[in-house]
Coordinates of C-alpha atoms and ligand atoms in Angstrom, one line a residue:
Chain A
M1 CA 0.0 0.0 0.0
A2 CA 2.0 2.9 -1.3
E3 CA 1.1 6.3 0.0
I4 CA 1.1 7.6 -3.5
M5 CA -1.8 6.2 -5.5
L6 CA -1.0 7.7 -8.9
E7 CA 2.1 9.4 -10.1
L8 CA 2.7 11.2 -13.3
R9 CA 6.4 11.8 -14.2
S10 CA 7.0 14.5 -16.7
V11 CA 4.2 13.4 -19.0
S12 CA 3.9 15.1 -22.5
K13 CA 1.6 14.6 -25.4
T14 CA 1.6 16.4 -28.7
F15 CA -1.2 16.0 -31.2
N16 CA -0.6 16.0 -34.9
P17 CA 3.1 16.4 -34.6
G18 CA 4.9 17.8 -37.6
T19 CA 1.8 19.2 -39.2
V20 CA 0.3 22.7 -39.2
N21 CA -2.1 21.5 -36.5
E22 CA 0.7 20.5 -34.2
K23 CA -0.5 21.0 -30.6
K24 CA 1.4 20.3 -27.4
A25 CA -1.7 19.5 -25.3
I26 CA 0.2 18.6 -22.1
D27 CA 3.8 19.6 -21.5
R28 CA 6.0 17.8 -18.9
V29 CA 3.2 17.4 -16.4
S30 CA 4.2 15.8 -13.1
L31 CA 1.7 15.0 -10.3
N32 CA 1.6 12.9 -7.2
V33 CA -1.9 11.8 -6.2
R34 CA -2.0 10.5 -2.7
R35 CA -4.4 7.7 -1.7
G36 CA -7.7 9.3 -0.7
D37 CA -7.0 12.6 -2.4
F38 CA -10.1 14.3 -3.9
I39 CA -8.5 16.7 -6.4
T40 CA -10.5 19.2 -8.4
I41 CA -8.9 20.4 -11.7
I42 CA -9.8 23.7 -13.3
G43 CA -8.4 25.6 -16.3
G44 CA -9.6 27.4 -19.4
N45 CA -10.8 25.7 -22.6
G46 CA -7.9 23.8 -24.2
A47 CA -5.7 23.9 -21.1
G48 CA -5.2 20.2 -21.4
K49 CA -7.5 18.9 -18.7
S50 CA -9.2 16.2 -20.8
T51 CA -5.9 15.3 -22.4
L52 CA -4.4 14.7 -18.9
I53 CA -7.4 12.4 -18.0
N54 CA -7.1 10.6 -21.3
A55 CA -3.4 10.1 -20.8
I56 CA -4.0 8.5 -17.4
T57 CA -6.7 6.1 -18.8
G58 CA -4.6 5.3 -21.9
V59 CA -7.0 6.6 -24.6
F60 CA -3.7 7.3 -26.5
Q61 CA -0.1 6.5 -25.8
I62 CA 1.9 9.4 -24.3
D63 CA 5.0 10.8 -26.0
E64 CA 7.2 11.1 -23.0
G65 CA 7.1 10.4 -19.3
E66 CA 5.8 7.6 -17.0
I67 CA 2.5 6.9 -15.4
I68 CA 2.8 4.9 -12.1
L69 CA -0.3 3.5 -10.5
D70 CA 0.0 2.1 -7.0
G71 CA 3.6 1.4 -7.6
A72 CA 3.2 -0.3 -11.0
D73 CA 4.3 1.3 -14.3
I74 CA 1.2 1.3 -16.5
T75 CA 2.6 3.7 -19.2
G76 CA 2.5 1.1 -22.0
L77 CA -0.7 -0.7 -21.2
P78 CA -3.6 -0.3 -23.7
E79 CA -6.7 1.4 -22.4
H80 CA -8.8 -1.8 -21.9
K81 CA -6.1 -3.3 -19.8
R82 CA -6.0 -0.3 -17.4
A83 CA -9.7 0.0 -17.2
K84 CA -10.1 -2.2 -14.1
H85 CA -8.2 0.4 -12.1
F86 CA -10.2 3.4 -13.2
G87 CA -13.8 4.6 -13.0
R88 CA -14.6 7.2 -15.6
V89 CA -17.4 9.6 -16.2
F90 CA -17.3 11.7 -19.4
Q91 CA -18.6 15.2 -20.1
D92 CA -20.9 13.9 -22.8
P93 CA -23.7 11.9 -21.1
M94 CA -23.9 9.8 -24.3
L95 CA -20.4 8.4 -23.9
G96 CA -20.8 6.6 -20.6
T97 CA -23.5 4.1 -21.3
A98 CA -24.8 1.8 -24.1
P99 CA -28.2 3.3 -25.1
N100 CA -29.5 0.2 -26.7
M101 CA -29.0 -1.9 -23.6
A102 CA -31.1 -2.1 -20.4
I103 CA -30.0 -0.2 -17.3
E104 CA -29.3 -3.6 -15.6
E105 CA -27.2 -4.7 -18.6
N106 CA -25.1 -1.6 -18.4
L107 CA -24.5 -2.2 -14.8
A108 CA -23.6 -5.8 -15.5
L109 CA -21.0 -4.7 -17.9
A110 CA -19.5 -2.3 -15.3
Y111 CA -19.7 -5.1 -12.7
R112 CA -17.4 -7.1 -15.0
R113 CA -14.9 -4.3 -15.6
G114 CA -11.5 -5.6 -16.3
K115 CA -12.6 -9.3 -16.1
R116 CA -12.6 -11.8 -18.9
H117 CA -15.9 -12.0 -20.8
S118 CA -16.8 -15.6 -20.8
L119 CA -19.8 -17.5 -22.2
R120 CA -21.5 -17.4 -18.9
W121 CA -24.9 -15.6 -18.7
G122 CA -24.4 -11.9 -18.9
I123 CA -26.4 -11.1 -15.8
T124 CA -27.6 -13.2 -12.8
S125 CA -30.6 -12.7 -10.6
R126 CA -28.3 -12.3 -7.5
E127 CA -26.7 -9.3 -9.2
R128 CA -30.1 -7.8 -10.0
A129 CA -30.9 -7.5 -6.3
F130 CA -27.5 -5.9 -5.8
Y131 CA -28.1 -3.4 -8.6
R132 CA -31.6 -2.6 -7.3
E133 CA -30.1 -1.8 -4.0
Q134 CA -27.4 0.4 -5.5
L135 CA -29.8 2.2 -7.8
R136 CA -32.1 3.0 -4.9
Q137 CA -29.3 5.1 -3.3
L138 CA -29.3 7.4 -6.3
E139 CA -32.9 8.3 -5.3
L140 CA -33.9 8.7 -9.0
G141 CA -36.4 5.9 -9.1
L142 CA -34.2 4.0 -11.6
E143 CA -34.5 0.8 -9.5
E144 CA -38.0 0.5 -10.8
R145 CA -36.8 0.8 -14.4
M146 CA -34.0 -1.7 -14.5
T147 CA -35.1 -3.5 -17.7
Q148 CA -35.6 -0.2 -19.6
K149 CA -33.2 0.9 -22.3
V150 CA -30.7 3.5 -21.1
G151 CA -31.5 5.5 -24.3
L152 CA -34.8 6.5 -22.6
L153 CA -33.0 8.3 -19.7
S154 CA -32.3 12.0 -19.4
G155 CA -28.8 13.4 -19.4
G156 CA -28.7 13.7 -15.6
Q157 CA -30.0 10.2 -15.1
R158 CA -27.4 8.9 -17.4
Q159 CA -24.6 10.7 -15.6
A160 CA -25.8 9.4 -12.3
L161 CA -26.0 5.9 -13.7
T162 CA -22.5 6.3 -15.2
L163 CA -21.2 7.4 -11.8
L164 CA -22.7 4.3 -10.3
M165 CA -21.1 2.2 -13.0
A166 CA -17.7 3.8 -12.4
T167 CA -17.8 3.0 -8.7
L168 CA -19.8 -0.3 -8.7
I169 CA -16.5 -2.1 -8.2
R170 CA -14.1 0.1 -6.3
P171 CA -11.8 1.9 -8.7
D172 CA -8.2 2.8 -7.7
V173 CA -8.9 6.2 -9.1
L174 CA -12.2 7.8 -10.1
L175 CA -11.8 10.2 -13.0
L176 CA -14.5 12.8 -13.7
D177 CA -14.1 15.0 -16.7
E178 CA -16.6 17.9 -16.5
H179 CA -19.3 15.3 -15.9
T180 CA -21.9 18.0 -15.0
A181 CA -21.1 20.5 -17.7
A182 CA -23.8 19.2 -20.1
L183 CA -26.5 19.3 -17.4
D184 CA -28.9 22.1 -16.3
P185 CA -27.8 23.8 -13.0
K186 CA -30.3 22.0 -10.8
T187 CA -29.5 18.5 -12.2
A188 CA -25.8 19.3 -12.1
E189 CA -26.0 20.0 -8.4
K190 CA -27.9 16.8 -7.8
V191 CA -25.2 14.8 -9.7
L192 CA -22.5 16.6 -7.8
K193 CA -24.2 15.6 -4.6
I194 CA -24.4 12.0 -5.7
T195 CA -20.7 12.2 -6.7
E196 CA -19.7 13.4 -3.2
E197 CA -21.7 10.8 -1.5
L198 CA -20.2 8.0 -3.6
V199 CA -16.6 9.4 -3.1
R200 CA -17.0 9.8 0.6
K201 CA -18.7 6.4 1.2
D202 CA -15.7 4.5 -0.2
N203 CA -13.1 7.2 0.4
L204 CA -12.2 7.1 -3.3
T205 CA -9.1 8.7 -4.8
T206 CA -10.7 11.1 -7.2
L207 CA -9.7 13.6 -10.0
M208 CA -12.6 15.9 -10.9
V209 CA -12.3 18.3 -13.8
T210 CA -14.8 21.1 -13.6
H211 CA -15.5 24.3 -15.4
N212 CA -16.9 25.8 -12.3
M213 CA -14.6 27.6 -9.9
K214 CA -17.0 27.5 -7.0
N215 CA -17.4 23.8 -7.3
A216 CA -13.6 23.4 -7.6
I217 CA -13.2 25.3 -4.3
E218 CA -16.2 23.7 -2.5
Y219 CA -15.3 20.1 -3.3
G220 CA -12.2 18.0 -2.6
N221 CA -9.1 18.5 -0.4
R222 CA -6.8 19.7 -3.2
L223 CA -7.1 22.0 -6.2
I224 CA -5.1 22.0 -9.4
M225 CA -5.1 24.7 -12.1
M226 CA -3.9 24.0 -15.6
N227 CA -3.0 26.4 -18.3
D228 CA -1.5 25.8 -21.7
G229 CA -0.7 22.2 -21.0
R230 CA 0.9 22.7 -17.6
I231 CA -0.1 22.6 -14.0
I232 CA 0.4 26.1 -12.8
L233 CA -1.2 25.9 -9.3
D234 CA -1.5 23.0 -6.8
I235 CA -3.3 24.1 -3.7
D236 CA -3.5 21.6 -0.8
G237 CA -4.7 21.2 2.8
E238 CA -5.4 24.2 5.0
E239 CA -4.7 26.6 2.1
K240 CA -7.4 24.9 0.0
K241 CA -9.9 25.1 2.8
K242 CA -9.5 28.9 3.0
L243 CA -9.6 29.5 -0.7
T244 CA -12.0 31.9 -2.3
V245 CA -12.7 32.7 -6.0
E246 CA -11.0 36.1 -5.7
M247 CA -7.9 34.5 -4.2
L248 CA -7.8 32.0 -6.9
L249 CA -8.1 34.6 -9.6
E250 CA -5.4 36.7 -8.0
K251 CA -3.1 33.6 -7.8
F252 CA -3.8 32.8 -11.4
S253 CA -2.8 36.2 -12.7
R254 CA 0.3 36.2 -10.5
V255 CA 1.5 32.7 -11.7
S256 CA 0.6 33.1 -15.4
G257 CA 1.3 36.8 -15.8
S258 CA -2.1 37.3 -17.4
E259 CA -5.7 37.9 -16.4
F260 CA -8.0 35.0 -16.2
T261 CA -10.0 35.8 -19.3
S262 CA -10.5 32.5 -21.1
D263 CA -14.1 32.1 -20.2
R264 CA -16.6 33.7 -17.9
A265 CA -18.4 30.4 -17.3
L266 CA -15.6 29.6 -14.8
L267 CA -17.0 32.2 -12.4
S268 CA -20.6 31.1 -12.5
Chain B
M1 CA -49.7 -21.3 -56.5
L2 CA -49.0 -23.3 -53.4
D3 CA -45.8 -24.6 -54.9
T4 CA -44.6 -21.1 -55.5
L5 CA -45.5 -20.1 -52.0
L6 CA -43.7 -23.1 -50.5
A7 CA -40.6 -22.7 -52.7
G8 CA -40.5 -19.1 -51.6
V9 CA -40.6 -20.0 -47.9
C10 CA -37.9 -22.7 -48.4
Q11 CA -35.6 -20.1 -50.0
G12 CA -36.6 -17.5 -47.4
L13 CA -35.5 -19.8 -44.6
I14 CA -32.1 -20.2 -46.2
W15 CA -31.8 -16.4 -46.7
A16 CA -32.9 -15.9 -43.2
V17 CA -29.6 -17.3 -42.0
L18 CA -27.8 -14.8 -44.2
A19 CA -30.1 -12.0 -42.9
L20 CA -29.2 -12.9 -39.3
G21 CA -25.6 -12.6 -40.2
V22 CA -26.1 -9.3 -41.8
Y23 CA -28.1 -8.2 -38.8
I24 CA -25.1 -8.9 -36.6
S25 CA -22.7 -6.8 -38.6
F26 CA -24.9 -3.9 -39.7
R27 CA -27.2 -3.6 -36.7
I28 CA -25.5 -5.1 -33.6
L29 CA -21.9 -4.1 -34.5
D30 CA -22.9 -1.0 -36.6
F31 CA -20.2 -2.2 -39.1
A32 CA -21.2 -1.9 -42.8
D33 CA -19.6 -5.2 -43.8
L34 CA -19.6 -6.0 -47.5
T35 CA -17.7 -9.2 -47.0
C36 CA -21.1 -10.8 -47.4
E37 CA -21.1 -10.9 -51.2
G38 CA -18.0 -13.0 -51.4
C39 CA -18.8 -14.9 -48.3
I40 CA -22.0 -16.5 -49.4
T41 CA -20.2 -17.8 -52.5
L42 CA -17.4 -19.0 -50.3
G43 CA -19.8 -21.1 -48.3
A44 CA -21.4 -22.4 -51.5
S45 CA -18.2 -23.3 -53.2
I46 CA -16.6 -25.0 -50.2
S47 CA -19.8 -27.0 -49.6
A48 CA -19.9 -27.9 -53.3
L49 CA -16.3 -28.9 -53.4
L50 CA -16.7 -31.1 -50.3
I51 CA -19.7 -32.8 -51.8
W52 CA -17.8 -33.4 -55.0
K53 CA -15.2 -35.1 -52.8
E54 CA -18.1 -37.1 -51.3
L55 CA -17.8 -35.7 -47.8
N56 CA -20.9 -35.6 -45.5
P57 CA -23.0 -32.7 -46.7
F58 CA -23.9 -31.6 -43.2
L59 CA -20.2 -31.6 -42.3
S60 CA -19.6 -29.4 -45.3
V61 CA -22.0 -26.8 -43.9
L62 CA -20.0 -26.7 -40.7
V63 CA -16.7 -26.3 -42.7
A64 CA -18.4 -23.5 -44.7
F65 CA -19.3 -21.8 -41.4
L66 CA -15.7 -22.0 -40.3
A67 CA -14.4 -20.6 -43.6
G68 CA -16.8 -17.8 -43.4
S69 CA -15.6 -16.9 -39.9
I70 CA -12.1 -16.8 -41.2
A71 CA -13.2 -14.4 -43.9
G72 CA -15.0 -12.2 -41.3
T73 CA -11.9 -12.3 -39.2
V74 CA -9.8 -11.1 -42.1
T75 CA -12.1 -8.1 -42.6
G76 CA -12.0 -7.4 -38.9
L77 CA -8.2 -7.5 -38.9
L78 CA -8.0 -5.1 -41.8
N79 CA -10.2 -2.7 -39.9
T80 CA -8.9 -3.0 -36.4
K81 CA -5.2 -3.6 -37.0
L82 CA -4.6 -1.7 -40.2
K83 CA -7.2 1.0 -39.6
I84 CA -8.9 0.5 -43.0
P85 CA -12.5 1.9 -42.9
P86 CA -15.2 -0.8 -42.5
I87 CA -16.6 -0.6 -46.0
L88 CA -13.2 -0.8 -47.7
S89 CA -12.1 -3.7 -45.4
G90 CA -15.2 -5.6 -46.5
I91 CA -14.7 -4.9 -50.2
L92 CA -11.0 -6.0 -50.0
T93 CA -12.0 -9.3 -48.5
M94 CA -14.9 -9.7 -50.9
I95 CA -12.7 -9.1 -54.0
S96 CA -10.1 -11.5 -52.7
L97 CA -12.8 -14.1 -52.1
Y98 CA -13.7 -13.9 -55.8
S99 CA -10.3 -15.4 -56.8
I100 CA -10.3 -17.8 -53.8
N101 CA -13.8 -19.1 -54.7
I102 CA -12.7 -19.9 -58.2
H103 CA -9.7 -21.7 -56.9
I104 CA -11.9 -23.7 -54.5
M105 CA -14.2 -24.7 -57.3
S106 CA -11.3 -25.5 -59.6
L107 CA -10.1 -28.0 -56.9
A108 CA -13.2 -30.0 -57.6
T109 CA -13.0 -30.1 -61.4
G110 CA -9.2 -30.2 -61.6
T111 CA -9.3 -27.4 -64.3
G112 CA -8.4 -23.9 -63.4
G113 CA -10.8 -21.0 -63.7
T114 CA -13.9 -23.0 -62.8
A115 CA -16.6 -20.4 -62.2
N116 CA -19.5 -22.7 -61.3
L117 CA -20.0 -26.2 -60.0
S118 CA -23.1 -28.3 -60.6
L119 CA -24.2 -30.8 -57.9
L120 CA -26.5 -32.7 -60.3
T121 CA -24.4 -35.8 -60.3
F122 CA -24.3 -35.7 -56.5
R123 CA -27.8 -34.5 -55.9
G124 CA -28.6 -37.6 -53.8
N125 CA -25.9 -36.5 -51.5
T126 CA -27.0 -33.0 -50.5
A127 CA -28.4 -32.3 -47.0
Y128 CA -31.8 -31.7 -48.5
A129 CA -31.9 -35.0 -50.3
Q130 CA -30.7 -36.8 -47.2
V131 CA -33.3 -35.1 -45.0
A132 CA -36.0 -36.0 -47.6
S133 CA -35.1 -39.7 -47.6
L134 CA -34.7 -39.8 -43.9
L135 CA -38.2 -38.3 -43.3
G136 CA -39.7 -40.2 -46.2
L137 CA -41.4 -37.0 -47.3
G138 CA -41.5 -35.1 -50.6
R139 CA -38.8 -32.7 -51.5
V140 CA -40.8 -29.6 -50.7
Y141 CA -42.0 -30.5 -47.2
S142 CA -38.8 -32.0 -46.1
S143 CA -36.9 -28.9 -47.2
L144 CA -39.4 -26.8 -45.3
I145 CA -38.9 -28.9 -42.1
F146 CA -35.1 -28.8 -42.5
G147 CA -35.1 -25.1 -43.1
V148 CA -37.3 -24.4 -40.0
V149 CA -35.1 -26.6 -37.8
V150 CA -31.9 -24.8 -39.0
V151 CA -33.4 -21.4 -38.5
L152 CA -34.7 -22.2 -35.1
A153 CA -31.3 -23.7 -34.1
V154 CA -29.4 -20.7 -35.4
S155 CA -31.7 -18.1 -33.8
G156 CA -31.7 -20.0 -30.5
V157 CA -27.9 -20.1 -30.4
L158 CA -27.8 -16.4 -31.2
Y159 CA -30.3 -15.6 -28.5
W160 CA -28.2 -17.4 -26.0
F161 CA -24.9 -16.1 -27.3
F162 CA -25.9 -12.4 -27.1
G163 CA -27.1 -12.9 -23.6
T164 CA -23.7 -14.1 -22.4
E165 CA -21.0 -11.9 -21.1
L166 CA -19.1 -12.0 -24.4
G167 CA -22.3 -11.4 -26.4
C168 CA -23.2 -8.4 -24.2
A169 CA -19.7 -7.0 -24.7
I170 CA -20.2 -7.3 -28.5
R171 CA -23.6 -5.6 -28.4
A172 CA -22.1 -2.8 -26.3
T173 CA -19.2 -2.4 -28.7
G174 CA -21.5 -1.6 -31.5
A175 CA -23.5 0.9 -29.4
N176 CA -20.6 2.7 -27.7
A177 CA -17.0 1.7 -28.2
T178 CA -15.7 4.5 -26.0
M179 CA -17.7 3.2 -23.1
C180 CA -16.6 -0.3 -23.7
R181 CA -12.9 0.5 -23.6
S182 CA -13.4 2.4 -20.4
Q183 CA -15.1 -0.8 -19.0
G184 CA -12.1 -2.9 -20.0
I185 CA -13.5 -4.4 -23.1
N186 CA -11.0 -5.1 -25.9
T187 CA -13.2 -3.6 -28.6
D188 CA -10.9 -5.0 -31.4
L189 CA -11.5 -8.5 -30.1
T190 CA -15.3 -8.1 -29.7
K191 CA -15.5 -6.7 -33.3
L192 CA -13.5 -9.7 -34.6
C193 CA -15.8 -12.1 -32.8
G194 CA -18.9 -10.4 -34.1
L195 CA -17.6 -10.3 -37.7
A196 CA -16.5 -13.9 -37.5
L197 CA -19.9 -15.0 -36.3
S198 CA -21.7 -12.8 -38.9
N199 CA -19.8 -14.1 -41.8
G200 CA -19.9 -17.7 -40.5
L201 CA -23.6 -17.5 -40.8
I202 CA -23.5 -15.9 -44.2
A203 CA -21.3 -18.7 -45.5
T204 CA -23.6 -21.2 -43.9
S205 CA -26.5 -19.7 -45.8
G206 CA -24.4 -20.0 -49.0
A207 CA -23.7 -23.7 -48.3
L208 CA -27.4 -24.4 -47.8
L209 CA -28.4 -22.4 -50.9
C210 CA -25.9 -24.3 -53.0
Q211 CA -27.3 -27.6 -51.8
Y212 CA -30.8 -26.5 -52.2
Q213 CA -30.4 -25.4 -55.8
N214 CA -27.7 -28.0 -56.7
Y215 CA -25.1 -25.6 -57.9
A216 CA -22.6 -23.0 -56.9
D217 CA -21.7 -20.0 -59.0
V218 CA -19.0 -17.4 -58.5
N219 CA -21.5 -14.6 -59.0
M220 CA -24.3 -15.9 -56.8
G221 CA -23.4 -13.4 -54.1
V222 CA -24.0 -10.3 -56.2
G223 CA -26.6 -8.1 -54.4
S224 CA -26.9 -10.5 -51.5
I225 CA -26.1 -7.7 -49.0
I226 CA -29.1 -5.7 -50.3
I227 CA -31.3 -8.8 -49.9
G228 CA -30.1 -9.1 -46.3
L229 CA -30.8 -5.5 -45.6
A230 CA -34.2 -5.7 -47.3
S231 CA -35.1 -8.6 -45.0
I232 CA -33.9 -6.7 -41.9
I233 CA -35.9 -3.6 -42.9
I234 CA -39.1 -5.6 -43.6
G235 CA -38.7 -7.3 -40.3
E236 CA -38.1 -4.1 -38.4
T237 CA -41.1 -2.4 -40.0
L238 CA -43.3 -5.3 -39.0
F239 CA -42.0 -5.7 -35.5
M240 CA -41.5 -2.1 -34.8
K241 CA -43.2 -2.3 -31.4
F242 CA -41.1 -5.0 -30.0
Q243 CA -37.9 -4.3 -28.1
N244 CA -37.2 -7.8 -27.0
F245 CA -34.2 -9.4 -28.7
Y246 CA -36.0 -12.6 -29.6
M247 CA -38.7 -10.7 -31.4
K248 CA -36.0 -8.8 -33.3
L249 CA -34.5 -12.0 -34.5
T250 CA -37.9 -13.3 -35.4
G251 CA -38.5 -10.1 -37.3
V252 CA -35.4 -10.6 -39.4
I253 CA -36.3 -14.2 -40.1
L254 CA -39.9 -13.4 -41.2
G255 CA -38.5 -10.4 -43.2
A256 CA -36.3 -12.8 -45.2
V257 CA -39.2 -15.3 -45.7
I258 CA -41.6 -12.5 -46.8
Y259 CA -39.0 -11.1 -49.1
R260 CA -38.4 -14.4 -50.8
V261 CA -42.2 -15.2 -51.1
V262 CA -42.8 -11.9 -52.7
V263 CA -39.9 -12.5 -55.1
A264 CA -41.2 -16.0 -55.9
F265 CA -44.6 -14.5 -56.9
V266 CA -43.1 -11.7 -58.9
I267 CA -41.1 -14.3 -60.9
Y268 CA -44.3 -16.5 -61.1
S269 CA -46.1 -13.5 -62.6
G270 CA -43.7 -13.4 -65.4
M271 CA -41.2 -10.7 -64.5
P272 CA -37.7 -11.6 -65.8
S273 CA -35.6 -12.7 -62.8
T274 CA -32.8 -10.5 -64.0
D275 CA -34.9 -7.4 -63.0
L276 CA -35.1 -8.6 -59.4
K277 CA -32.0 -6.8 -58.3
I278 CA -33.2 -3.4 -59.3
M279 CA -36.5 -4.1 -57.7
T280 CA -34.8 -5.0 -54.5
A281 CA -32.6 -2.0 -54.6
G282 CA -35.7 0.2 -55.1
I283 CA -37.4 -1.3 -52.1
V284 CA -34.4 -0.8 -49.9
T285 CA -33.8 2.7 -51.1
V286 CA -37.4 3.7 -50.3
A287 CA -37.1 2.0 -46.9
L288 CA -33.8 3.8 -46.1
A289 CA -35.0 7.1 -47.4
L290 CA -38.3 7.0 -45.5
P291 CA -37.1 8.7 -42.3
T292 CA -35.4 11.5 -44.4
I293 CA -38.5 12.0 -46.5
Q294 CA -40.7 12.1 -43.4
K295 CA -38.4 14.6 -41.8
S296 CA -38.3 16.9 -44.9
I297 CA -42.1 16.8 -45.1
A298 CA -42.4 17.7 -41.5
S299 CA -39.9 20.5 -41.8
S300 CA -41.4 22.0 -44.9
R301 CA -44.7 22.0 -43.0
L302 CA -43.0 23.9 -40.2
F303 CA -41.5 26.3 -42.6
K304 CA -44.8 27.0 -44.2
K305 CA -46.4 27.6 -40.8
A306 CA -43.5 29.9 -39.8
R307 CA -43.9 31.9 -43.0
R308 CA -47.6 32.2 -42.5
R309 CA -47.0 33.5 -39.0
E310 CA -44.4 35.8 -40.3
N311 CA -46.7 37.2 -43.0
G312 CA -49.4 37.6 -40.4
R313 CA -47.1 39.5 -38.1
R314 CA -46.0 41.8 -40.9
E315 CA -49.5 42.6 -41.8
G316 CA -50.4 43.2 -38.1
G317 CA -47.3 45.5 -37.8
G318 CA -48.5 47.5 -40.8
E319 CA -51.8 48.2 -39.1
N320 CA -50.0 49.5 -36.0
G321 CA -47.6 51.6 -37.9
Ligands
ADP1 N1 -7.5 14.1 -30.2 C1 -7.0 15.3 -30.4 N2 -6.4 15.6 -31.6 C2 -5.9 16.8 -31.8 N3 -5.9 17.8 -30.9 C3 -6.4 17.6 -29.7 C4 -7.0 16.3 -29.4 N4 -7.5 16.4 -28.1 C5 -7.2 17.6 -27.7 N5 -6.6 18.3 -28.6 C6 -6.1 19.7 -28.4 O1 -5.3 19.7 -27.3 C7 -5.6 20.9 -26.5 C8 -6.0 20.5 -25.1 O2 -7.3 19.9 -25.2 P1 -8.1 19.4 -24.0 O3 -7.3 18.5 -23.2 O4 -9.4 18.8 -24.6 O5 -8.5 20.7 -23.2 P2 -9.5 20.9 -22.0 O6 -8.6 21.5 -20.9 O7 -10.5 21.9 -22.5 O8 -10.1 19.7 -21.7 C9 -6.6 21.7 -27.3 O9 -5.9 22.7 -28.0 C10 -7.2 20.7 -28.2 O10 -7.6 21.2 -29.4
MG2 MG1 -12.1 19.0 -21.7

């Protein structure tokens, strides 16, 4: 049981190298995530937040650096082989679930995350009872709709379901990439509340990208700000607890030498 | 009349196996796989060759299934490993199969370039002939019973398979590959499995077709993908209300049977059989275009409504001004 759950050592990724569209999306990023850390990540559009999450989960291979998970080097592992360690929720509610399959079938897939897919039956009745119990905790009434297709659910319901799927078997790290950005404010708040409950219940190590500064300050024990492919702020512990939006803006302009102009949405 | 109907049903049951295969690639995997056209001939020529070599005809169907799976796997590898788009991957395999099928048929005759094989000398040794003599029934009824048994077996196995962990993973791959990878599913592998199964069934259908009509021809696959799609669309239209997987499979099967019965009657009524392909293409085009047509009708209605409102407002504004 290493104290450090996830370690990034000078990780870089350039998209479309050697073309006019060349873009260094993350640039020598190093980060130590301690076991049980709940880190919020903010930064303007194109700062490299999603790229960082995708590098960790192995959506693409990184150009340089190492990714160490719980003491093991996972840098070269393909995405599907790392999946058992990570729970993921995407910004787009469409991406986290299979719309043509029933709620319970989606959960059954998540329950088998990282296991071999055999010719045994895809879902057992014992599991169903477990899923019903888990769905009840979301307080969305989904436990009564387990055989319905996920395609019938609203964006918020889907994100809540995806959250449940991400945590159904305990992930080493939970990765949330602006998972409330596509939702209306009220639903977003509800999904955030569910998020916090799930994280707290199992004391999950969590990285949560958000476009909302208030949320970034309110949630978690540590805050990271990214700009232009780099981590420019890492605020931890007591300092994080006392943080306000004004302080954050002031820190940003001091570190980056510019005003925080990229988008007003960050303040909302 | 009755003969025409029954012959149509017999053929429909054979094409149903193909339609189920096409359903797996096009609908479940969302992979527009054109391997089909070469694969049905592959099944037919392998089956014909093995019957020429006096092998058990039922065993020849099994070998055809395996050969079809290999063809499907090749298409899958072209797509997943070499990143060639699905349609091109299928076409590449299909074109290669054309040469391969001629080689296979040439193995039977011993002369190169054989483009068709007749089973007339071996017609006592086809699966259909053996079932007929086993049941002691006439050709038509025994073919019907054999066809029903085959289709029930195939759809039963599919229903079971797509309920298993692997089957669920394949279904999810077609619907949302991003989610699958994040759930630890090797989507390259699930695609390969799906394509192997799909093309295995298509080759099986080819083997049965060849034994039913007593010949294999290198061009017999032309247009088969469209026939498969037509069957699927007919089935989906009839069974629109049903979400259950078993009903969807049933829809595909009935779609194929209905299609073949209609074709049988069209031929019976004197239309030249060479015109069938354009007729099928027409049906499929209309079916595929239907949602677009409905949408454009709806939007032109909206547009007219908006314009009327706009005109009304302008007139109203004039009064005020
Ligand atoms: N797959 C990709 N191909 C090319 N460029 C990409 C890709 N993904 C991200 N980028 C670029 O990398 C930069 C960082 O993107 P991203 O990590 O998505 O930012 P954000 O912080 O908004 O999540 C952006 O300039 C984006 O256009
Ligand atoms: Mg992003």
